[in-house]
CSV table of C-alpha atoms in Angstrom, one decimal:
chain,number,residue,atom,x,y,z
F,188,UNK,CA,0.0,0.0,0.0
F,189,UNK,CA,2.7,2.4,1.0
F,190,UNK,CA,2.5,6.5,0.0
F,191,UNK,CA,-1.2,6.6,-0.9
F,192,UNK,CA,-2.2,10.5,-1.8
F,193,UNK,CA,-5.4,11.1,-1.2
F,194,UNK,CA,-8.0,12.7,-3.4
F,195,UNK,CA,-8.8,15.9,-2.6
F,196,UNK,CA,-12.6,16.8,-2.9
F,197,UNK,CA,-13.9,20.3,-3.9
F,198,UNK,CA,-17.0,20.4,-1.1
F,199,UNK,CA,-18.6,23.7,-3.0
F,200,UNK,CA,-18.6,21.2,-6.3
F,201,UNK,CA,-20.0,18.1,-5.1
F,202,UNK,CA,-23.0,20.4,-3.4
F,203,UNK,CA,-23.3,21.8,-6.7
F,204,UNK,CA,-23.5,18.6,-8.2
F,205,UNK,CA,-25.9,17.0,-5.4
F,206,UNK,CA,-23.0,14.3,-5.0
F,207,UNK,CA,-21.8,12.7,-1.4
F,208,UNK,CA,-18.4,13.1,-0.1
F,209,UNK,CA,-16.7,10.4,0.6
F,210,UNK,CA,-16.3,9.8,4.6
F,211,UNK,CA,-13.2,8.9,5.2
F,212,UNK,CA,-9.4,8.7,2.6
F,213,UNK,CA,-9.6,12.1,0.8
F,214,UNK,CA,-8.9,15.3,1.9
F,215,UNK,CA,-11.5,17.9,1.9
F,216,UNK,CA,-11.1,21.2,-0.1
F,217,UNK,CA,-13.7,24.2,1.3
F,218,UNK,CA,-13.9,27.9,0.3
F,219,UNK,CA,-14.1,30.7,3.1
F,220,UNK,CA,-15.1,34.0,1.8
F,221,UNK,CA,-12.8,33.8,-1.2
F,222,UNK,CA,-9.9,31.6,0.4
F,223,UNK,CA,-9.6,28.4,0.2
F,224,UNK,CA,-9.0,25.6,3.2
F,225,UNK,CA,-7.9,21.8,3.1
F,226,UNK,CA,-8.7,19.3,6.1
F,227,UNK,CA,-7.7,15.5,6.3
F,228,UNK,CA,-10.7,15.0,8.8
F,229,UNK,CA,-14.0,15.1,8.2
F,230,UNK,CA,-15.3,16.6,11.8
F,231,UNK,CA,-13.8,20.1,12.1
F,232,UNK,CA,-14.9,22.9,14.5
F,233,UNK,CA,-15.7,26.3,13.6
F,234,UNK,CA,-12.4,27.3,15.0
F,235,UNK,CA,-10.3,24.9,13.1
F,236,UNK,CA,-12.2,26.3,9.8
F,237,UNK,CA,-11.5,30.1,10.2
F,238,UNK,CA,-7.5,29.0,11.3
F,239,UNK,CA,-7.0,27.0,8.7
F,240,UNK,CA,-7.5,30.1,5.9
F,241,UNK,CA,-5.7,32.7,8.3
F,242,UNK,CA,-8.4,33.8,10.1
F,243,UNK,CA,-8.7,34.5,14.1
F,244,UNK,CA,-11.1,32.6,16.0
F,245,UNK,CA,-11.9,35.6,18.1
F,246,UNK,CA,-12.1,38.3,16.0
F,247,UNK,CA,-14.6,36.4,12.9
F,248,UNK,CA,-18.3,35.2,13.4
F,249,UNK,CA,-18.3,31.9,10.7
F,250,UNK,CA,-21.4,30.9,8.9
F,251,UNK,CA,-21.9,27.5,7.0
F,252,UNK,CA,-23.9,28.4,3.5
F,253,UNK,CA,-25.8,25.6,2.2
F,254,UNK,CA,-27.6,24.6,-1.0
F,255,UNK,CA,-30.4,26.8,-1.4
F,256,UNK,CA,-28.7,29.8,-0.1
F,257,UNK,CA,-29.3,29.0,3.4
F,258,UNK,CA,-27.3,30.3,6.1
F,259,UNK,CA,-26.5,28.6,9.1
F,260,UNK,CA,-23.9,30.1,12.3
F,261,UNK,CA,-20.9,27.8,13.1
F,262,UNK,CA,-20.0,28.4,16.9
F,263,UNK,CA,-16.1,28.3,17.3
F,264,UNK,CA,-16.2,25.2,19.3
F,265,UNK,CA,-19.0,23.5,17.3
F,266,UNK,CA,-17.8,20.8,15.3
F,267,UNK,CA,-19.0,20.6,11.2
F,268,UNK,CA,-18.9,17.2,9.5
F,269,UNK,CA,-17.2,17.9,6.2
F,270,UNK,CA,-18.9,14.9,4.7
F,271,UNK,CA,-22.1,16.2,5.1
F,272,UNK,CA,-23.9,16.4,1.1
F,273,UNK,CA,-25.0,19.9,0.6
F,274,UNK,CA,-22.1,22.2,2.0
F,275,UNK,CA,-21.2,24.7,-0.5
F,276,UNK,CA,-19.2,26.8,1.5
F,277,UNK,CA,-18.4,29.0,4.3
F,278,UNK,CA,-18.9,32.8,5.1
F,279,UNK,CA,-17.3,35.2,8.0
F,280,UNK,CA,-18.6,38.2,9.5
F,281,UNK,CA,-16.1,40.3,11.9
F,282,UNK,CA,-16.9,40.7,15.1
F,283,UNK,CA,-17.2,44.1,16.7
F,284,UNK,CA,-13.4,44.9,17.4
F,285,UNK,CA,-14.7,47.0,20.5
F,286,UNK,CA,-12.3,46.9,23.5
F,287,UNK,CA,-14.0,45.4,27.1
């Protein structure tokens, strides 16, 4: 078996496309705003999303968009299966940068 690379799956194209992802072996491509992320793992939280495309935790509000144009919030420490059909991408909103 050996070096095996796995595939890596556009998430906004298989939505488009009404396909599956696979659940496990490929590594999953997602879009954030206009940057693009890669995870090996299906189950990611909000957190690990907004890191993963240079984005801080603390400072952006993350929203999952679906097919259909809905818009659902992603708490930082709420995990997202990546596998799940119908996820087209992600969106951000900044937070208020006001001082406590």
């Amino acid at each position: 078996m050996g070096n095996q690379q796995n595939d890596v799956i556009d998430l906004e194209e298989y939505a488009k496309q009404g396909k599956e992802p696979p659940k496990t072996g490929v590594v999953y491509k997602f879009r954030v705003g206009k940057v693009f992320g890669e995870s090996n793992t299906a189950l990611v939280t909000g957190s690990e999303i907004l890191e993963k495309v240079g984005l801080n935790p603390n400072q952006n509000k993350l929203y999952q968009k679906l097919q259909g144009g809905k818009r659902e919030p992603i708490e930082k420490n709420e995990s997202v299966d990546l596998s799940k059909p119908g996820i087209e991408r992600f969106e951000t909103i900044p937070l208020d940068a006001t001082e406590g």
